[in-house]
Short mmCIF file of C-alpha atoms in Angstrom, two decimals:
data_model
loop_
_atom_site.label_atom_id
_atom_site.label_comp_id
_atom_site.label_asym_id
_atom_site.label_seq_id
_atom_site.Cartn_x
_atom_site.Cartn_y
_atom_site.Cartn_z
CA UNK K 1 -17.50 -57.11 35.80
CA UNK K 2 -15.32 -54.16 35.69
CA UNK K 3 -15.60 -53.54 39.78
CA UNK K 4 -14.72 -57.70 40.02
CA UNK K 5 -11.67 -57.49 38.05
CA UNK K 6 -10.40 -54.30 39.86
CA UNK K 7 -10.85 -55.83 43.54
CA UNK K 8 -8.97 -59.18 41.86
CA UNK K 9 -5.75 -57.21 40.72
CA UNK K 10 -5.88 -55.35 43.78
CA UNK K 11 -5.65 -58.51 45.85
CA UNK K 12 -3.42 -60.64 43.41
CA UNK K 13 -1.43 -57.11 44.18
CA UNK K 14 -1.82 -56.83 47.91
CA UNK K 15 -1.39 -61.09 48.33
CA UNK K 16 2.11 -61.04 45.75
CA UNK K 17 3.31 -58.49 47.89
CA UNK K 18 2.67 -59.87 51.21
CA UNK K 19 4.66 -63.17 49.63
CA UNK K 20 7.66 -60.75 48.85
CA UNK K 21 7.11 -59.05 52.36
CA UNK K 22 7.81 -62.64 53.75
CA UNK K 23 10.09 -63.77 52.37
CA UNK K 24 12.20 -60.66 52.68
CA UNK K 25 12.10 -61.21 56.51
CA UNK K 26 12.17 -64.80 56.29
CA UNK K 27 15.90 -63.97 54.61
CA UNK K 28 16.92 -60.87 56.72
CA UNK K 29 20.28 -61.48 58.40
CA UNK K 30 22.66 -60.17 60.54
CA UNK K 31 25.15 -58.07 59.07
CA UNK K 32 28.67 -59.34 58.89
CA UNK K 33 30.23 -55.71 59.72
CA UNK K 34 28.65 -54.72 62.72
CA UNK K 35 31.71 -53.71 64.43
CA UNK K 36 31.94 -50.54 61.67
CA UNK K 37 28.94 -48.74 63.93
CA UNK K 38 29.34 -46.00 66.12
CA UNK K 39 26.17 -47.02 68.40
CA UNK K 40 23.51 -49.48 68.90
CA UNK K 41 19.37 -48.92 69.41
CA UNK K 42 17.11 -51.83 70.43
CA UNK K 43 13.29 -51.12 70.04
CA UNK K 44 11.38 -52.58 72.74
CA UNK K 45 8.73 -55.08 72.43
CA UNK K 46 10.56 -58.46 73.41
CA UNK K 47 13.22 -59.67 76.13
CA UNK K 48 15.73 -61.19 73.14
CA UNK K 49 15.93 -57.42 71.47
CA UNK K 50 17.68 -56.21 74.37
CA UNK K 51 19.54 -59.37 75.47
CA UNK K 52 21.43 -58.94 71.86
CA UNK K 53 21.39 -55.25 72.14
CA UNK K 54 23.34 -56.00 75.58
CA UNK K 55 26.05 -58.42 73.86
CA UNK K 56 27.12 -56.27 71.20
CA UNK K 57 27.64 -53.81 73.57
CA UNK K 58 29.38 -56.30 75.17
CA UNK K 59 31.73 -57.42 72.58
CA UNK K 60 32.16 -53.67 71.50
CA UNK K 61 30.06 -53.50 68.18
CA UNK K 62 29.19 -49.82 69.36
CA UNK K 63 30.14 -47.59 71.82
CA UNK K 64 26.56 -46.52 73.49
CA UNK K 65 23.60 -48.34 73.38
CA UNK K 66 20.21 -46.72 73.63
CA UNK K 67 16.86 -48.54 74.33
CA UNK K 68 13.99 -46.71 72.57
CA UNK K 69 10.44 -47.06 74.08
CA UNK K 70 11.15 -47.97 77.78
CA UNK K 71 8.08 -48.43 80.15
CA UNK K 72 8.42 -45.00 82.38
CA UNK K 73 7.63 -47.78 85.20
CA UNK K 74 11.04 -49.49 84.37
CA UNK K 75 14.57 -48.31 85.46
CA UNK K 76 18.19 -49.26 84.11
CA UNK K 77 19.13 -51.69 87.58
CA UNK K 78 15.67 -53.51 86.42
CA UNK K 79 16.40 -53.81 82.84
CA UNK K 80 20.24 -55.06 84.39
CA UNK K 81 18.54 -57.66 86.36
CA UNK K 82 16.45 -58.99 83.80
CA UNK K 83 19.31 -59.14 81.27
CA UNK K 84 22.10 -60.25 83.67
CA UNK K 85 24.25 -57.59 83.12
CA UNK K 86 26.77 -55.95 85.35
CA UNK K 87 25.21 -52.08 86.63
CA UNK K 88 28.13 -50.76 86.18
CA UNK K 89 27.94 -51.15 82.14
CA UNK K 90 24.44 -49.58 81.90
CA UNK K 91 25.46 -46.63 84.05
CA UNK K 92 28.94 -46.25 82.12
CA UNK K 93 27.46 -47.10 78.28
CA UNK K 94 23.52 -47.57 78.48
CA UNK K 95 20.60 -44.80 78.02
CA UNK K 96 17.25 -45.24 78.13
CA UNK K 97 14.50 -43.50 75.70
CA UNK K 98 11.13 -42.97 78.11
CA UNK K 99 9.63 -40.65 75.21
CA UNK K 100 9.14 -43.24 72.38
CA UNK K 101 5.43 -44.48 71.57
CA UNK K 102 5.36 -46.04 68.71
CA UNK K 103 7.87 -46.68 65.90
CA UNK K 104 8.25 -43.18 63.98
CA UNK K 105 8.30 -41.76 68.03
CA UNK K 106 11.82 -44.66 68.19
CA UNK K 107 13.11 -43.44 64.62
CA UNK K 108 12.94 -39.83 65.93
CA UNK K 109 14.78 -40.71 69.19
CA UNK K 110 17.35 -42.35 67.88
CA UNK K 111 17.75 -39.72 65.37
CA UNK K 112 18.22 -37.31 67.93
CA UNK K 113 20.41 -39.59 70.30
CA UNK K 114 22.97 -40.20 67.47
CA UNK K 115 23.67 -36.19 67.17
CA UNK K 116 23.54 -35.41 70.35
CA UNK K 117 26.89 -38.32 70.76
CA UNK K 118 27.91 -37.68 67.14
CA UNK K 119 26.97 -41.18 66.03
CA UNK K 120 26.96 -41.26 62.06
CA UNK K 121 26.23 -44.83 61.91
CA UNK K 122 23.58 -47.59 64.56
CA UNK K 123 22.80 -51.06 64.33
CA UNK K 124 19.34 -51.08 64.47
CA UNK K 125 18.31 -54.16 67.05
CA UNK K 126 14.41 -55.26 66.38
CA UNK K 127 12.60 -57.72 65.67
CA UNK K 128 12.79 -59.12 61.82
CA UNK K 129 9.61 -58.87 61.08
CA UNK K 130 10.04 -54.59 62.02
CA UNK K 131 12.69 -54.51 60.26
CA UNK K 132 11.07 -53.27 57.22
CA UNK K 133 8.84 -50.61 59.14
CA UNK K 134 11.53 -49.73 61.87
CA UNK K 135 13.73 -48.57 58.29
CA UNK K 136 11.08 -46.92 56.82
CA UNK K 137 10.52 -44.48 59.55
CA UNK K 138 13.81 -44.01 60.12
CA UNK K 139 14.65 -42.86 56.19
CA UNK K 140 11.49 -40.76 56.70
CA UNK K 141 13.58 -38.69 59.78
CA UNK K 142 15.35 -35.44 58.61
CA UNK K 143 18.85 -36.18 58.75
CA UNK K 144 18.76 -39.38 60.35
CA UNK K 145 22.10 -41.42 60.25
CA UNK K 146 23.06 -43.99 58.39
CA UNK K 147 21.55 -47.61 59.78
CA UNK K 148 22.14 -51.18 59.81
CA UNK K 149 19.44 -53.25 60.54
CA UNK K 150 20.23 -55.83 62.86
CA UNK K 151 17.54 -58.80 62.98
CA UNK K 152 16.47 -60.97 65.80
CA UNK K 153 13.97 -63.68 65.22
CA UNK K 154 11.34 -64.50 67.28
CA UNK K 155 11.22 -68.08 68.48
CA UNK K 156 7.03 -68.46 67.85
CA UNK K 157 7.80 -66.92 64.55
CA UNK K 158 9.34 -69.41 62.06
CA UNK K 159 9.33 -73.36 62.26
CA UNK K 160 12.40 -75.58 61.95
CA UNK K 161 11.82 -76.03 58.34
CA UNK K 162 11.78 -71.62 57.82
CA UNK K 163 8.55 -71.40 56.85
CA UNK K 164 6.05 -69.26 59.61
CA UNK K 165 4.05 -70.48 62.14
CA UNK K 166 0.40 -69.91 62.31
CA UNK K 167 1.19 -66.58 64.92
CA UNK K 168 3.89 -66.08 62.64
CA UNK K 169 1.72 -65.80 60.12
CA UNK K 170 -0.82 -63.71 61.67
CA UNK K 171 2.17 -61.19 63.13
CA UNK K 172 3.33 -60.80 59.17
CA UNK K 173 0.14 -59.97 58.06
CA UNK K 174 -0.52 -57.29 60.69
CA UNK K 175 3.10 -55.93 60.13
CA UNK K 176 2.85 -55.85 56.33
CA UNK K 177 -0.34 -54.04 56.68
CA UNK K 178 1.35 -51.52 59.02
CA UNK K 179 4.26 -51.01 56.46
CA UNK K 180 1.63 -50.50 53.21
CA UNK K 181 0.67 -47.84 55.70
CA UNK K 182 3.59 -46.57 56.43
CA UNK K 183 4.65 -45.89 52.49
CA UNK K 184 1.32 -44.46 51.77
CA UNK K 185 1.84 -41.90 54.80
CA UNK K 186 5.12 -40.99 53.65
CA UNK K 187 4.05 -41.18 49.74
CA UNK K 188 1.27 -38.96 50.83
CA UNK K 189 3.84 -36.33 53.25
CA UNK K 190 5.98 -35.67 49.77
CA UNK K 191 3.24 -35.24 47.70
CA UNK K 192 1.75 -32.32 50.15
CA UNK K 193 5.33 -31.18 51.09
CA UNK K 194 6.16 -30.96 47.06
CA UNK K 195 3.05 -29.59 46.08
CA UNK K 196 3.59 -26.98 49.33
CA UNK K 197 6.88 -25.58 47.75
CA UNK K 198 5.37 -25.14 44.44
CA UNK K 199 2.73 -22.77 45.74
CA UNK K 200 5.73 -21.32 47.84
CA UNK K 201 7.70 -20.46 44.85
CA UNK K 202 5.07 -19.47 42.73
CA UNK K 203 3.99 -17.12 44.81
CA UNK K 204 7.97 -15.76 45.36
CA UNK K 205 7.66 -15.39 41.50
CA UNK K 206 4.67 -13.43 40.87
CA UNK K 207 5.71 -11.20 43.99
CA UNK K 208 9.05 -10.62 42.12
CA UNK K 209 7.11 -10.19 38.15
CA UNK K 210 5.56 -7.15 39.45
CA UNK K 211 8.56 -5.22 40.81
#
C-alpha cells in the first residue's frame, strides 16, 4: 500500500508539474525591451529561429548575432540564401558556432562569444518550448551574461485556440523530461562541488591545527 501511494504522489508530482511546464511556455513572450541587448544567439534546430534571429539583427536589437550549433556541412552564403539575407550583413555582423552539440555545448558558446565581444547582455532566440532548458544551462555557465529569452513558436506546436497539438504535446513531454534532467544534473553538480570544498577546507584546517 505504502509502495502504491509513493508511485501516486510521485506522478500527481511529475503530471502537476508537466501542467505548470506548459503552461509556462504556452505564456512565454517576447520581451518588450529587446533593443537594451548587446547581442543576439539563435540555437539551431528550426528555419524560423534564425529567420527572427536575422530581423532583429536587422532592425538593430543587437549588434552581432551568433548562431550556435551550425551543421560543419553548412556555410554563412548558405544560411544567407536560405534566409534571404544580403551576404554582406553576415560577413559584416554574423558568426557562426560549428562546436555546439547539444544545449549546455550552445550555453557554453555563447558564454564565451559574449566575452570575447564584451557582450553583457543576448537575446536568447529558440524555440519556446527550450526556453526553459536553453536558461537553465545557461545560469549553470560560470560567468555567463545576463539573458533574455526570446521565444519563437513553432507552427505544429499550438492550435488556434492555444492549447497544444498532439506533436505539441508529445515535444512538451520530451522537453519537460529533458529539463527535470537538467535540474537534477545541476542539483546533483552543487551538491558534489559543495561537499568538495568542505573536504577542501577541512583538510586546510587540520593542516593549519597542527602547526
Amino acid at each position: 500500500m505504502a509502495v502504491f501511494l509513493l508511485g501516486f504522489a510521485a506522478a500527481s508530482y511529475l503530471a502537476g508539474g508537466f501542467v505548470r511546464f506548459a503552461r509556462d511556455v504556452a505564456l512565454l513572450t517576447t520581451p518588450p525591451e529587446a533593443a537594451q541587448a548587446d547581442g543576439i544567439v539563435v540555437l539551431t534546430g528550426g528555419e524560423q529561429r534564425l529567420q527572427q534571429g536575422i530581423e532583429l539583427l536587422r532592425s538593430g536589437e543587437g549588434q552581432r548575432l551568433l548562431v550556435s550549433g551550425v551543421n560543419r556541412g553548412t556555410s554563412a552564403k548558405a544560411l544567407a540564401r536560405t534566409t534571404g539575407t544580403d551576404s554582406a550583413l553576415f560577413e559584416c555582423c554574423v558568426d557562426l558556432d560549428y562546436e555546439a552539440l547539444n544545449t549546455i555545448g550552445n550555453a557554453e558558446m555563447a558564454t564565451r562569444w559574449a566575452h570575447r565581444h564584451g557582450f553583457r547582455r543576448l537575446l536568447l532566440v529558440t524555440s519556446d518550448y527550450h526556453i526553459p532548458r536553453s536558461l537553465l544551462e545557461m545560469a549553470d555557465v560560470p560567468d555567463a551574461p545576463e539573458v533574455v529569452p526570446y521565444p519563437v513558436s513553432p507552427d505544429k506546436l499550438w492550435r488556434a485556440d492555444g492549447w497544444p497539438t498532439r506533436l505539441g504535446l508529445r515535444l512538451l513531454a520530451t522537453e519537460y523530461a529533458k529539463v527535470l534532467a537538467v535540474k537534477a544534473r545541476v542539483a546533483w553538480h552543487h551538491v558534489v562541488t559543495a561537499d568538495g570544498e568542505r573536504r577542501v577546507a577541512g583538510h586546510v584546517g587540520s593542516q593549519a591545527s597542527f602547526k
